[in-house]
């Protein structure tokens, strides 16, 4: 037996499983990595086999040796509650596929008010047209969410923490209220990944990730995953099949490659982001840092209880200052790039404003808000870049 063979039955720590899971050395003819299988047609040896759809693989859209390697690795990462992993072409597709697979006309859905805006757009657009009603709730609601359930409530969608404003919902409390009403809990776990937040072990039924972010890790793929427990996997796998959801083999391969280094990358993102967050909290230009890993953050106790690490994404609230000064600061930065998405090796910064889309809560941060992704650069260089930017902010 070689390292990485799936017959390996030793109980493995997560960092080891990330390196070894989904590797079938013999099938890969000795190569460490799985082949990138570009394929639609799979040939059957006999007409009898064809009629019975008998074979390890049946059709490209339903799975290849490349997708199977990724699914096995992700199942090892998610833990024993994971009954299956669906693969989608983007994080947005993973979320819409999960919702379409579970809900039908007449159903009611609860969504946390800090959810990713395109998720809200999907609920307000397509789900409304299909007769599914969405109610948004305060992410800090906790077990009081019980009062929002109707007989028709089928699912609750949570993001922990929200990827702009970083409120940290009490996921176990919300999950137990949801389960008492027979509803399914979906968690967008993109920020923490299953490495830092084992959501399926905390009462979540479906854990969705924009693997575009940390699993890919290099800002070079669009990818989504849907990890489901035994209760929900039959509906999710049917939805994936009927909706025709799949992803291209090169992106699947890059997702596997990203997983192999996820533990070391996330540990560094955590260290660097925490150092940057502490440094920013001391700056006179900064009113508040929104990052649950900071002791001063209102979500810190929940983060400490439910998470084993924090990723590189957080936000800051600046003391009141003219928008033109903030813009001058942003334009002056050299290492922090401006662009959407995050989770790659590079540092990013964007201005954001939740005012326009919040409906259950009011977004009143008290000053201009910026979201930062702390990449893998040296933190002293990153501090110097922001310090220069703050000088521009003050001078403008
Ligand atoms: C980016 C993101 C998504 C969507 O992922 P894509 O791959 O860009 O479609 C969903 N949820 C969160 C929290 C995200 O940050």
mmCIF file of C-alpha atoms and ligand atoms in Angstrom:
data_model
loop_
_atom_site.group_PDB
_atom_site.id
_atom_site.type_symbol
_atom_site.label_atom_id
_atom_site.label_comp_id
_atom_site.label_asym_id
_atom_site.label_seq_id
_atom_site.Cartn_x
_atom_site.Cartn_y
_atom_site.Cartn_z
ATOM 1 C CA UNK A 1 0.000 0.000 0.000
ATOM 2 C CA UNK A 2 1.245 3.495 -0.763
ATOM 3 C CA UNK A 3 0.516 6.753 1.003
ATOM 4 C CA UNK A 4 -2.772 8.074 -0.264
ATOM 5 C CA UNK A 5 -4.319 4.749 -1.187
ATOM 6 C CA UNK A 6 -7.937 4.744 -0.210
ATOM 7 C CA UNK A 7 -7.576 1.411 1.603
ATOM 8 C CA UNK A 8 -5.644 3.374 4.229
ATOM 9 C CA UNK A 9 -7.816 2.837 7.302
ATOM 10 C CA UNK A 10 -5.757 4.559 9.998
ATOM 11 C CA UNK A 11 -7.658 7.370 11.714
ATOM 12 C CA UNK A 12 -6.011 10.426 10.226
ATOM 13 C CA UNK A 13 -5.712 13.974 11.457
ATOM 14 C CA UNK A 14 -7.316 16.474 9.126
ATOM 15 C CA UNK A 15 -4.031 17.874 7.712
ATOM 16 C CA UNK A 16 -3.015 14.342 6.757
ATOM 17 C CA UNK A 17 -6.413 13.538 5.259
ATOM 18 C CA UNK A 18 -6.168 16.676 3.116
ATOM 19 C CA UNK A 19 -2.936 15.336 1.649
ATOM 20 C CA UNK A 20 -3.926 11.694 1.252
ATOM 21 C CA UNK A 21 -7.700 11.487 0.644
ATOM 22 C CA UNK A 22 -8.946 10.716 -2.853
ATOM 23 C CA UNK A 23 -5.612 9.348 -4.072
ATOM 24 C CA UNK A 24 -5.740 5.933 -5.699
ATOM 25 C CA UNK A 25 -2.130 5.263 -6.587
ATOM 26 C CA UNK A 26 -2.788 2.020 -8.435
ATOM 27 C CA UNK A 27 -5.565 3.426 -10.617
ATOM 28 C CA UNK A 28 -3.332 6.450 -11.283
ATOM 29 C CA UNK A 29 -0.582 4.080 -12.501
ATOM 30 C CA UNK A 30 1.741 5.305 -9.763
ATOM 31 C CA UNK A 31 1.267 9.019 -10.330
ATOM 32 C CA UNK A 32 0.602 11.012 -7.180
ATOM 33 C CA UNK A 33 -2.242 13.041 -8.703
ATOM 34 C CA UNK A 34 -5.431 11.881 -10.407
ATOM 35 C CA UNK A 35 -5.685 12.283 -14.183
ATOM 36 C CA UNK A 36 -7.627 15.227 -15.603
ATOM 37 C CA UNK A 37 -10.323 13.314 -17.429
ATOM 38 C CA UNK A 38 -11.940 15.306 -20.219
ATOM 39 C CA UNK A 39 -14.867 13.111 -21.116
ATOM 40 C CA UNK A 40 -18.518 12.828 -21.976
ATOM 41 C CA UNK A 41 -18.936 9.310 -23.455
ATOM 42 C CA UNK A 42 -18.056 6.259 -21.399
ATOM 43 C CA UNK A 43 -17.988 3.017 -23.414
ATOM 44 C CA UNK A 44 -19.695 -0.134 -22.123
ATOM 45 C CA UNK A 45 -18.170 -3.505 -23.030
ATOM 46 C CA UNK A 46 -21.488 -5.216 -23.858
ATOM 47 C CA UNK A 47 -25.006 -4.160 -24.764
ATOM 48 C CA UNK A 48 -26.143 -5.839 -21.576
ATOM 49 C CA UNK A 49 -23.874 -3.555 -19.528
ATOM 50 C CA UNK A 50 -25.116 -0.550 -21.499
ATOM 51 C CA UNK A 51 -28.781 -1.363 -20.868
ATOM 52 C CA UNK A 52 -28.119 -1.860 -17.149
ATOM 53 C CA UNK A 53 -25.866 1.285 -16.946
ATOM 54 C CA UNK A 54 -23.365 -1.101 -15.364
ATOM 55 C CA UNK A 55 -19.926 0.377 -14.833
ATOM 56 C CA UNK A 56 -17.781 2.422 -12.490
ATOM 57 C CA UNK A 57 -18.526 5.550 -14.539
ATOM 58 C CA UNK A 58 -21.501 6.033 -16.842
ATOM 59 C CA UNK A 59 -21.414 9.508 -18.341
ATOM 60 C CA UNK A 60 -19.120 12.528 -17.960
ATOM 61 C CA UNK A 61 -21.733 14.738 -16.305
ATOM 62 C CA UNK A 62 -22.365 12.118 -13.607
ATOM 63 C CA UNK A 63 -18.733 11.809 -12.570
ATOM 64 C CA UNK A 64 -15.186 11.003 -13.670
ATOM 65 C CA UNK A 65 -12.057 9.742 -11.893
ATOM 66 C CA UNK A 66 -11.153 13.419 -11.385
ATOM 67 C CA UNK A 67 -14.451 14.404 -9.752
ATOM 68 C CA UNK A 68 -14.422 11.253 -7.635
ATOM 69 C CA UNK A 69 -10.971 12.095 -6.258
ATOM 70 C CA UNK A 70 -12.192 15.553 -5.247
ATOM 71 C CA UNK A 71 -15.392 14.207 -3.680
ATOM 72 C CA UNK A 72 -13.449 11.685 -1.608
ATOM 73 C CA UNK A 73 -11.045 14.359 -0.389
ATOM 74 C CA UNK A 74 -13.900 16.716 0.522
ATOM 75 C CA UNK A 75 -15.775 13.977 2.356
ATOM 76 C CA UNK A 76 -12.691 13.333 4.465
ATOM 77 C CA UNK A 77 -12.518 17.060 5.221
ATOM 78 C CA UNK A 78 -16.227 17.370 6.144
ATOM 79 C CA UNK A 79 -16.248 14.426 8.551
ATOM 80 C CA UNK A 80 -18.420 11.368 9.146
ATOM 81 C CA UNK A 81 -21.776 13.221 8.874
ATOM 82 C CA UNK A 82 -21.100 13.893 5.196
ATOM 83 C CA UNK A 83 -23.080 11.477 3.004
ATOM 84 C CA UNK A 84 -22.113 13.023 -0.306
ATOM 85 C CA UNK A 85 -20.512 16.010 -2.007
ATOM 86 C CA UNK A 86 -22.011 17.677 -5.062
ATOM 87 C CA UNK A 87 -19.836 19.622 -7.453
ATOM 88 C CA UNK A 88 -21.028 22.814 -9.141
ATOM 89 C CA UNK A 89 -19.549 25.294 -11.581
ATOM 90 C CA UNK A 90 -19.516 28.185 -9.065
ATOM 91 C CA UNK A 91 -20.383 29.001 -5.470
ATOM 92 C CA UNK A 92 -23.522 30.777 -6.670
ATOM 93 C CA UNK A 93 -24.561 27.638 -8.582
ATOM 94 C CA UNK A 94 -23.949 25.502 -5.474
ATOM 95 C CA UNK A 95 -26.320 27.709 -3.457
ATOM 96 C CA UNK A 96 -29.039 27.908 -6.130
ATOM 97 C CA UNK A 97 -28.796 24.150 -6.774
ATOM 98 C CA UNK A 98 -29.179 23.369 -3.062
ATOM 99 C CA UNK A 99 -32.237 25.638 -2.775
ATOM 100 C CA UNK A 100 -33.885 24.388 -5.986
ATOM 101 C CA UNK A 101 -33.294 20.775 -4.948
ATOM 102 C CA UNK A 102 -35.062 21.246 -1.589
ATOM 103 C CA UNK A 103 -37.872 23.735 -2.154
ATOM 104 C CA UNK A 104 -41.140 23.743 -4.028
ATOM 105 C CA UNK A 105 -43.929 26.209 -4.697
ATOM 106 C CA UNK A 106 -45.716 27.179 -1.466
ATOM 107 C CA UNK A 107 -42.637 26.655 0.721
ATOM 108 C CA UNK A 108 -41.183 29.281 3.036
ATOM 109 C CA UNK A 109 -37.444 29.948 3.446
ATOM 110 C CA UNK A 110 -35.619 31.841 6.230
ATOM 111 C CA UNK A 111 -32.381 33.589 5.194
ATOM 112 C CA UNK A 112 -29.995 35.519 7.453
ATOM 113 C CA UNK A 113 -29.885 39.218 6.665
ATOM 114 C CA UNK A 114 -26.086 39.214 6.227
ATOM 115 C CA UNK A 115 -26.155 36.589 3.449
ATOM 116 C CA UNK A 116 -24.093 37.030 0.295
ATOM 117 C CA UNK A 117 -25.998 39.496 -1.875
ATOM 118 C CA UNK A 118 -26.296 37.266 -4.988
ATOM 119 C CA UNK A 119 -27.904 34.621 -2.712
ATOM 120 C CA UNK A 120 -30.541 37.193 -1.757
ATOM 121 C CA UNK A 121 -30.982 38.131 -5.420
ATOM 122 C CA UNK A 122 -31.637 34.456 -6.232
ATOM 123 C CA UNK A 123 -34.233 34.188 -3.440
ATOM 124 C CA UNK A 124 -35.907 37.500 -4.354
ATOM 125 C CA UNK A 125 -35.825 36.695 -8.083
ATOM 126 C CA UNK A 126 -36.131 33.074 -9.175
ATOM 127 C CA UNK A 127 -37.463 31.632 -5.890
ATOM 128 C CA UNK A 128 -40.175 34.321 -5.691
ATOM 129 C CA UNK A 129 -41.184 33.578 -9.294
ATOM 130 C CA UNK A 130 -41.365 29.876 -8.445
ATOM 131 C CA UNK A 131 -43.687 30.563 -5.519
ATOM 132 C CA UNK A 132 -41.182 30.217 -2.653
ATOM 133 C CA UNK A 133 -41.448 32.958 -0.032
ATOM 134 C CA UNK A 134 -38.285 34.260 1.713
ATOM 135 C CA UNK A 135 -38.141 35.989 5.106
ATOM 136 C CA UNK A 136 -34.841 37.571 6.208
ATOM 137 C CA UNK A 137 -33.803 37.438 9.852
ATOM 138 C CA UNK A 138 -31.316 39.213 12.103
ATOM 139 C CA UNK A 139 -28.154 37.035 12.094
ATOM 140 C CA UNK A 140 -27.855 37.589 15.880
ATOM 141 C CA UNK A 141 -31.386 36.250 16.506
ATOM 142 C CA UNK A 142 -30.249 32.978 18.135
ATOM 143 C CA UNK A 143 -32.993 30.669 19.404
ATOM 144 C CA UNK A 144 -35.595 33.484 19.036
ATOM 145 C CA UNK A 145 -35.710 32.407 15.392
ATOM 146 C CA UNK A 146 -38.355 29.899 16.590
ATOM 147 C CA UNK A 147 -41.005 32.660 16.333
ATOM 148 C CA UNK A 148 -40.356 33.065 12.589
ATOM 149 C CA UNK A 149 -41.263 29.516 11.601
ATOM 150 C CA UNK A 150 -44.503 28.883 9.732
ATOM 151 C CA UNK A 151 -45.993 25.474 8.960
ATOM 152 C CA UNK A 152 -44.581 25.939 5.425
ATOM 153 C CA UNK A 153 -40.998 26.763 6.517
ATOM 154 C CA UNK A 154 -38.772 24.174 4.842
ATOM 155 C CA UNK A 155 -35.267 25.549 5.196
ATOM 156 C CA UNK A 156 -33.017 28.093 6.925
ATOM 157 C CA UNK A 157 -29.973 29.534 5.176
ATOM 158 C CA UNK A 158 -27.124 30.902 7.286
ATOM 159 C CA UNK A 159 -23.775 32.477 6.568
ATOM 160 C CA UNK A 160 -21.357 32.285 9.478
ATOM 161 C CA UNK A 161 -20.021 34.935 9.570
ATOM 162 C CA UNK A 162 -21.489 37.195 6.856
ATOM 163 C CA UNK A 163 -18.758 37.879 4.331
ATOM 164 C CA UNK A 164 -19.036 41.693 4.438
ATOM 165 C CA UNK A 165 -20.267 42.614 7.911
ATOM 166 C CA UNK A 166 -19.057 39.559 9.901
ATOM 167 C CA UNK A 167 -21.916 39.113 12.360
ATOM 168 C CA UNK A 168 -21.553 35.642 13.830
ATOM 169 C CA UNK A 169 -24.865 33.752 14.133
ATOM 170 C CA UNK A 170 -25.358 31.173 16.881
ATOM 171 C CA UNK A 171 -25.561 28.303 14.441
ATOM 172 C CA UNK A 172 -26.248 25.416 16.872
ATOM 173 C CA UNK A 173 -29.130 27.408 18.476
ATOM 174 C CA UNK A 174 -30.633 28.238 15.077
ATOM 175 C CA UNK A 175 -30.161 24.651 13.871
ATOM 176 C CA UNK A 176 -31.911 23.151 16.888
ATOM 177 C CA UNK A 177 -34.886 25.537 16.460
ATOM 178 C CA UNK A 178 -35.013 24.641 12.750
ATOM 179 C CA UNK A 179 -34.909 20.911 13.417
ATOM 180 C CA UNK A 180 -37.666 21.213 16.030
ATOM 181 C CA UNK A 181 -39.805 22.550 13.156
ATOM 182 C CA UNK A 182 -38.634 19.887 10.717
ATOM 183 C CA UNK A 183 -36.713 22.446 8.614
ATOM 184 C CA UNK A 184 -33.387 21.878 6.891
ATOM 185 C CA UNK A 185 -30.351 24.034 7.713
ATOM 186 C CA UNK A 186 -28.038 25.231 4.944
ATOM 187 C CA UNK A 187 -24.758 26.939 5.867
ATOM 188 C CA UNK A 188 -22.626 28.949 3.448
ATOM 189 C CA UNK A 189 -19.292 27.900 4.979
ATOM 190 C CA UNK A 190 -17.060 29.698 2.479
ATOM 191 C CA UNK A 191 -15.332 31.961 5.030
ATOM 192 C CA UNK A 192 -14.124 29.243 7.411
ATOM 193 C CA UNK A 193 -14.113 26.148 5.164
ATOM 194 C CA UNK A 194 -14.710 22.766 6.880
ATOM 195 C CA UNK A 195 -11.125 22.984 8.144
ATOM 196 C CA UNK A 196 -12.025 25.762 10.613
ATOM 197 C CA UNK A 197 -15.749 25.073 10.951
ATOM 198 C CA UNK A 198 -17.159 21.548 10.869
ATOM 199 C CA UNK A 199 -20.682 22.758 10.223
ATOM 200 C CA UNK A 200 -22.153 19.300 9.529
ATOM 201 C CA UNK A 201 -21.115 18.323 13.062
ATOM 202 C CA UNK A 202 -22.974 21.328 14.509
ATOM 203 C CA UNK A 203 -26.436 20.584 13.198
ATOM 204 C CA UNK A 204 -26.086 21.864 9.633
ATOM 205 C CA UNK A 205 -27.662 19.571 7.021
ATOM 206 C CA UNK A 206 -26.052 21.092 3.935
ATOM 207 C CA UNK A 207 -22.728 22.929 3.903
ATOM 208 C CA UNK A 208 -22.125 24.944 0.753
ATOM 209 C CA UNK A 209 -18.857 26.476 -0.280
ATOM 210 C CA UNK A 210 -17.675 28.856 -2.937
ATOM 211 C CA UNK A 211 -14.577 26.745 -3.608
ATOM 212 C CA UNK A 212 -13.597 29.649 -5.867
ATOM 213 C CA UNK A 213 -12.215 31.114 -2.642
ATOM 214 C CA UNK A 214 -10.023 29.140 -0.228
ATOM 215 C CA UNK A 215 -10.286 25.650 -1.701
ATOM 216 C CA UNK A 216 -9.052 26.877 -5.074
ATOM 217 C CA UNK A 217 -6.834 29.297 -3.200
ATOM 218 C CA UNK A 218 -5.140 30.884 -6.205
ATOM 219 C CA UNK A 219 -7.864 33.094 -7.752
ATOM 220 C CA UNK A 220 -7.800 30.961 -10.886
ATOM 221 C CA UNK A 221 -11.026 28.920 -10.789
ATOM 222 C CA UNK A 222 -14.775 29.273 -10.419
ATOM 223 C CA UNK A 223 -16.105 26.371 -8.377
ATOM 224 C CA UNK A 224 -18.720 25.348 -5.830
ATOM 225 C CA UNK A 225 -19.362 22.382 -3.553
ATOM 226 C CA UNK A 226 -22.469 21.099 -1.760
ATOM 227 C CA UNK A 227 -21.760 18.754 1.171
ATOM 228 C CA UNK A 228 -24.873 17.027 2.447
ATOM 229 C CA UNK A 229 -25.745 14.738 5.346
ATOM 230 C CA UNK A 230 -27.719 11.489 4.974
ATOM 231 C CA UNK A 231 -31.042 13.308 5.416
ATOM 232 C CA UNK A 232 -30.498 15.688 2.509
ATOM 233 C CA UNK A 233 -28.085 13.940 0.122
ATOM 234 C CA UNK A 234 -30.827 12.083 -1.845
ATOM 235 C CA UNK A 235 -32.553 15.403 -2.710
ATOM 236 C CA UNK A 236 -29.253 17.146 -3.485
ATOM 237 C CA UNK A 237 -27.937 14.373 -5.740
ATOM 238 C CA UNK A 238 -31.269 14.249 -7.576
ATOM 239 C CA UNK A 239 -31.256 18.045 -7.994
ATOM 240 C CA UNK A 240 -27.708 18.006 -9.362
ATOM 241 C CA UNK A 241 -28.662 15.304 -11.861
ATOM 242 C CA UNK A 242 -31.918 16.890 -13.010
ATOM 243 C CA UNK A 243 -30.559 20.431 -13.196
ATOM 244 C CA UNK A 244 -27.539 19.214 -15.189
ATOM 245 C CA UNK A 245 -25.051 20.760 -12.766
ATOM 246 C CA UNK A 246 -21.370 19.831 -13.208
ATOM 247 C CA UNK A 247 -17.942 21.474 -13.520
ATOM 248 C CA UNK A 248 -15.099 21.302 -16.035
ATOM 249 C CA UNK A 249 -12.281 18.821 -15.326
ATOM 250 C CA UNK A 250 -9.482 21.395 -15.245
ATOM 251 C CA UNK A 251 -11.245 23.329 -12.492
ATOM 252 C CA UNK A 252 -11.972 20.084 -10.608
ATOM 253 C CA UNK A 253 -8.277 19.233 -10.776
ATOM 254 C CA UNK A 254 -7.262 22.702 -9.541
ATOM 255 C CA UNK A 255 -9.732 22.357 -6.656
ATOM 256 C CA UNK A 256 -8.036 19.076 -5.647
ATOM 257 C CA UNK A 257 -4.646 20.740 -5.898
ATOM 258 C CA UNK A 258 -5.880 23.604 -3.739
ATOM 259 C CA UNK A 259 -7.182 21.214 -1.071
ATOM 260 C CA UNK A 260 -3.729 19.654 -0.654
ATOM 261 C CA UNK A 261 -2.330 22.943 0.703
ATOM 262 C CA UNK A 262 -5.491 24.279 2.372
ATOM 263 C CA UNK A 263 -4.260 23.644 5.928
ATOM 264 C CA UNK A 264 -0.964 25.516 5.563
ATOM 265 C CA UNK A 265 -2.503 28.374 3.613
ATOM 266 C CA UNK A 266 -5.382 28.895 6.049
ATOM 267 C CA UNK A 267 -3.076 28.752 9.070
ATOM 268 C CA UNK A 268 -1.020 31.563 7.534
ATOM 269 C CA UNK A 269 -4.111 33.583 6.510
ATOM 270 C CA UNK A 270 -5.306 33.281 10.133
ATOM 271 C CA UNK A 271 -1.964 34.401 11.622
ATOM 272 C CA UNK A 272 -1.506 37.300 9.224
ATOM 273 C CA UNK A 273 -5.121 38.494 9.357
ATOM 274 C CA UNK A 274 -5.103 38.456 13.163
ATOM 275 C CA UNK A 275 -1.914 40.503 13.242
ATOM 276 C CA UNK A 276 -3.285 42.969 10.685
ATOM 277 C CA UNK A 277 -6.605 43.195 12.556
ATOM 278 C CA UNK A 278 -4.805 44.026 15.849
ATOM 279 C CA UNK A 279 -2.657 46.605 14.074
ATOM 280 C CA UNK A 280 -5.678 48.199 12.382
ATOM 281 C CA UNK A 281 -7.639 48.303 15.670
ATOM 282 C CA UNK A 282 -4.874 50.581 17.084
ATOM 283 C CA UNK A 283 -4.911 53.005 14.135
ATOM 284 C CA UNK A 284 -6.484 56.421 14.840
ATOM 285 C CA UNK A 285 -8.284 56.325 11.468
ATOM 286 C CA UNK A 286 -10.107 53.085 12.351
ATOM 287 C CA UNK A 287 -13.240 53.094 14.523
ATOM 288 C CA UNK A 288 -13.831 49.333 14.588
ATOM 289 C CA UNK A 289 -12.542 46.072 13.155
ATOM 290 C CA UNK A 290 -15.219 43.512 12.257
ATOM 291 C CA UNK A 291 -13.465 40.167 12.763
ATOM 292 C CA UNK A 292 -14.821 37.456 15.090
ATOM 293 C CA UNK A 293 -11.292 36.286 15.943
ATOM 294 C CA UNK A 294 -10.686 39.579 17.811
ATOM 295 C CA UNK A 295 -11.600 39.465 21.503
ATOM 296 C CA UNK A 296 -13.389 42.810 21.168
ATOM 297 C CA UNK A 297 -15.728 41.469 18.461
ATOM 298 C CA UNK A 298 -19.367 40.827 19.529
ATOM 299 C CA UNK A 299 -19.201 37.410 17.823
ATOM 300 C CA UNK A 300 -15.968 36.334 19.509
ATOM 301 C CA UNK A 301 -17.483 33.977 22.103
ATOM 302 C CA UNK A 302 -19.484 32.107 19.462
ATOM 303 C CA UNK A 303 -16.492 31.988 17.125
ATOM 304 C CA UNK A 304 -14.319 30.573 19.916
ATOM 305 C CA UNK A 305 -16.923 27.942 20.732
ATOM 306 C CA UNK A 306 -17.765 26.820 17.180
ATOM 307 C CA UNK A 307 -14.661 27.509 15.054
ATOM 308 C CA UNK A 308 -11.070 26.305 15.211
ATOM 309 C CA UNK A 309 -9.635 29.175 13.188
ATOM 310 C CA UNK A 310 -10.380 32.377 11.306
ATOM 311 C CA UNK A 311 -9.655 33.076 7.700
ATOM 312 C CA UNK A 312 -8.071 36.111 6.082
ATOM 313 C CA UNK A 313 -11.232 38.125 5.375
ATOM 314 C CA UNK A 314 -12.495 40.913 7.644
ATOM 315 C CA UNK A 315 -13.800 44.468 7.500
ATOM 316 C CA UNK A 316 -13.027 47.798 9.117
ATOM 317 C CA UNK A 317 -15.153 50.831 9.896
ATOM 318 C CA UNK A 318 -13.266 54.098 9.437
ATOM 319 C CA UNK A 319 -13.902 57.148 11.583
ATOM 320 C CA UNK A 320 -16.178 59.537 9.650
ATOM 321 C CA UNK A 321 -14.245 61.004 6.721
ATOM 322 C CA UNK A 322 -15.119 62.251 3.224
ATOM 323 C CA UNK A 323 -15.638 59.500 0.638
ATOM 324 C CA UNK A 324 -13.169 61.310 -1.647
ATOM 325 C CA UNK A 325 -10.454 60.835 1.005
ATOM 326 C CA UNK A 326 -11.230 57.124 1.248
ATOM 327 C CA UNK A 327 -11.106 56.881 -2.546
ATOM 328 C CA UNK A 328 -7.727 58.647 -2.611
ATOM 329 C CA UNK A 329 -6.429 56.147 -0.036
ATOM 330 C CA UNK A 330 -7.677 53.169 -2.033
ATOM 331 C CA UNK A 331 -6.166 54.499 -5.261
ATOM 332 C CA UNK A 332 -2.797 54.945 -3.527
ATOM 333 C CA UNK A 333 -2.392 51.335 -2.363
ATOM 334 C CA UNK A 334 0.211 49.182 -4.101
ATOM 335 C CA UNK A 335 -0.071 45.707 -2.536
ATOM 336 C CA UNK A 336 -3.796 45.642 -1.762
ATOM 337 C CA UNK A 337 -5.541 45.103 -5.075
ATOM 338 C CA UNK A 338 -9.120 46.182 -5.656
ATOM 339 C CA UNK A 339 -11.425 43.502 -6.978
ATOM 340 C CA UNK A 340 -14.191 41.121 -6.029
ATOM 341 C CA UNK A 341 -13.840 37.624 -4.674
ATOM 342 C CA UNK A 342 -11.158 36.623 -2.135
ATOM 343 C CA UNK A 343 -9.467 33.493 -0.780
ATOM 344 C CA UNK A 344 -6.480 33.612 -3.116
ATOM 345 C CA UNK A 345 -2.858 34.185 -2.134
ATOM 346 C CA UNK A 346 -3.121 37.941 -2.700
ATOM 347 C CA UNK A 347 -4.328 40.790 -0.523
ATOM 348 C CA UNK A 348 -7.424 42.703 -1.587
ATOM 349 C CA UNK A 349 -9.417 45.704 -0.407
ATOM 350 C CA UNK A 350 -12.839 46.990 -1.434
ATOM 351 C CA UNK A 351 -15.254 49.625 -0.158
ATOM 352 C CA UNK A 352 -18.692 48.175 0.616
ATOM 353 C CA UNK A 353 -22.080 49.313 1.884
ATOM 354 C CA UNK A 354 -24.860 46.972 3.078
ATOM 355 C CA UNK A 355 -27.452 49.762 3.445
ATOM 356 C CA UNK A 356 -29.204 49.083 0.149
ATOM 357 C CA UNK A 357 -30.045 45.424 0.657
ATOM 358 C CA UNK A 358 -30.585 44.827 4.384
ATOM 359 C CA UNK A 359 -34.238 44.327 5.259
ATOM 360 C CA UNK A 360 -34.353 42.676 8.726
ATOM 361 C CA UNK A 361 -31.629 44.838 10.271
ATOM 362 C CA UNK A 362 -30.340 48.361 9.766
ATOM 363 C CA UNK A 363 -26.751 48.816 8.599
ATOM 364 C CA UNK A 364 -25.407 51.843 10.465
ATOM 365 C CA UNK A 365 -21.661 51.346 10.927
ATOM 366 C CA UNK A 366 -21.013 55.037 11.676
ATOM 367 C CA UNK A 367 -18.333 55.579 9.030
ATOM 368 C CA UNK A 368 -17.047 54.366 5.679
ATOM 369 C CA UNK A 369 -16.498 50.618 5.535
ATOM 370 C CA UNK A 370 -13.739 48.634 3.814
ATOM 371 C CA UNK A 371 -13.338 44.879 3.425
ATOM 372 C CA UNK A 372 -9.825 43.449 3.415
ATOM 373 C CA UNK A 373 -8.524 40.062 2.394
ATOM 374 C CA UNK A 374 -5.145 39.412 3.976
ATOM 375 C CA UNK A 375 -3.099 37.340 1.560
ATOM 376 C CA UNK A 376 0.177 35.498 1.953
ATOM 377 C CA UNK A 377 2.495 38.514 1.590
ATOM 378 C CA UNK A 378 4.741 39.540 4.491
ATOM 379 C CA UNK A 379 2.596 41.433 7.026
ATOM 380 C CA UNK A 380 5.189 44.204 7.485
ATOM 381 C CA UNK A 381 4.871 45.026 3.773
ATOM 382 C CA UNK A 382 1.077 45.009 4.105
ATOM 383 C CA UNK A 383 1.178 47.339 7.130
ATOM 384 C CA UNK A 384 3.519 49.696 5.275
ATOM 385 C CA UNK A 385 1.148 49.776 2.292
ATOM 386 C CA UNK A 386 -1.853 50.630 4.489
ATOM 387 C CA UNK A 387 0.179 53.143 6.546
ATOM 388 C CA UNK A 388 1.033 54.965 3.315
ATOM 389 C CA UNK A 389 -2.652 54.792 2.383
ATOM 390 C CA UNK A 390 -3.698 56.321 5.726
ATOM 391 C CA UNK A 391 -1.278 59.198 5.116
ATOM 392 C CA UNK A 392 -3.051 59.848 1.804
ATOM 393 C CA UNK A 393 -6.421 59.581 3.580
ATOM 394 C CA UNK A 394 -5.408 62.243 6.106
ATOM 395 C CA UNK A 395 -3.861 64.542 3.497
ATOM 396 C CA UNK A 396 -6.779 64.367 1.031
HETATM 397 C C1 LIG B 1 -17.997 34.302 -3.507
HETATM 398 C C2 LIG B 1 -19.067 33.805 -2.647
HETATM 399 C C3 LIG B 1 -20.112 33.051 -3.165
HETATM 400 C C4 LIG B 1 -20.271 32.797 -4.643
HETATM 401 O O1 LIG B 1 -19.204 32.100 -5.191
HETATM 402 P P1 LIG B 1 -18.857 32.180 -6.766
HETATM 403 O O2 LIG B 1 -17.926 31.067 -6.967
HETATM 404 O O3 LIG B 1 -18.288 33.554 -6.985
HETATM 405 O O4 LIG B 1 -20.157 32.009 -7.512
HETATM 406 C C5 LIG B 1 -21.041 32.565 -2.287
HETATM 407 N N1 LIG B 1 -20.973 32.803 -0.964
HETATM 408 C C6 LIG B 1 -20.001 33.550 -0.428
HETATM 409 C C7 LIG B 1 -19.960 33.773 1.036
HETATM 410 C C8 LIG B 1 -19.011 34.071 -1.248
HETATM 411 O O5 LIG B 1 -18.049 34.825 -0.717
#
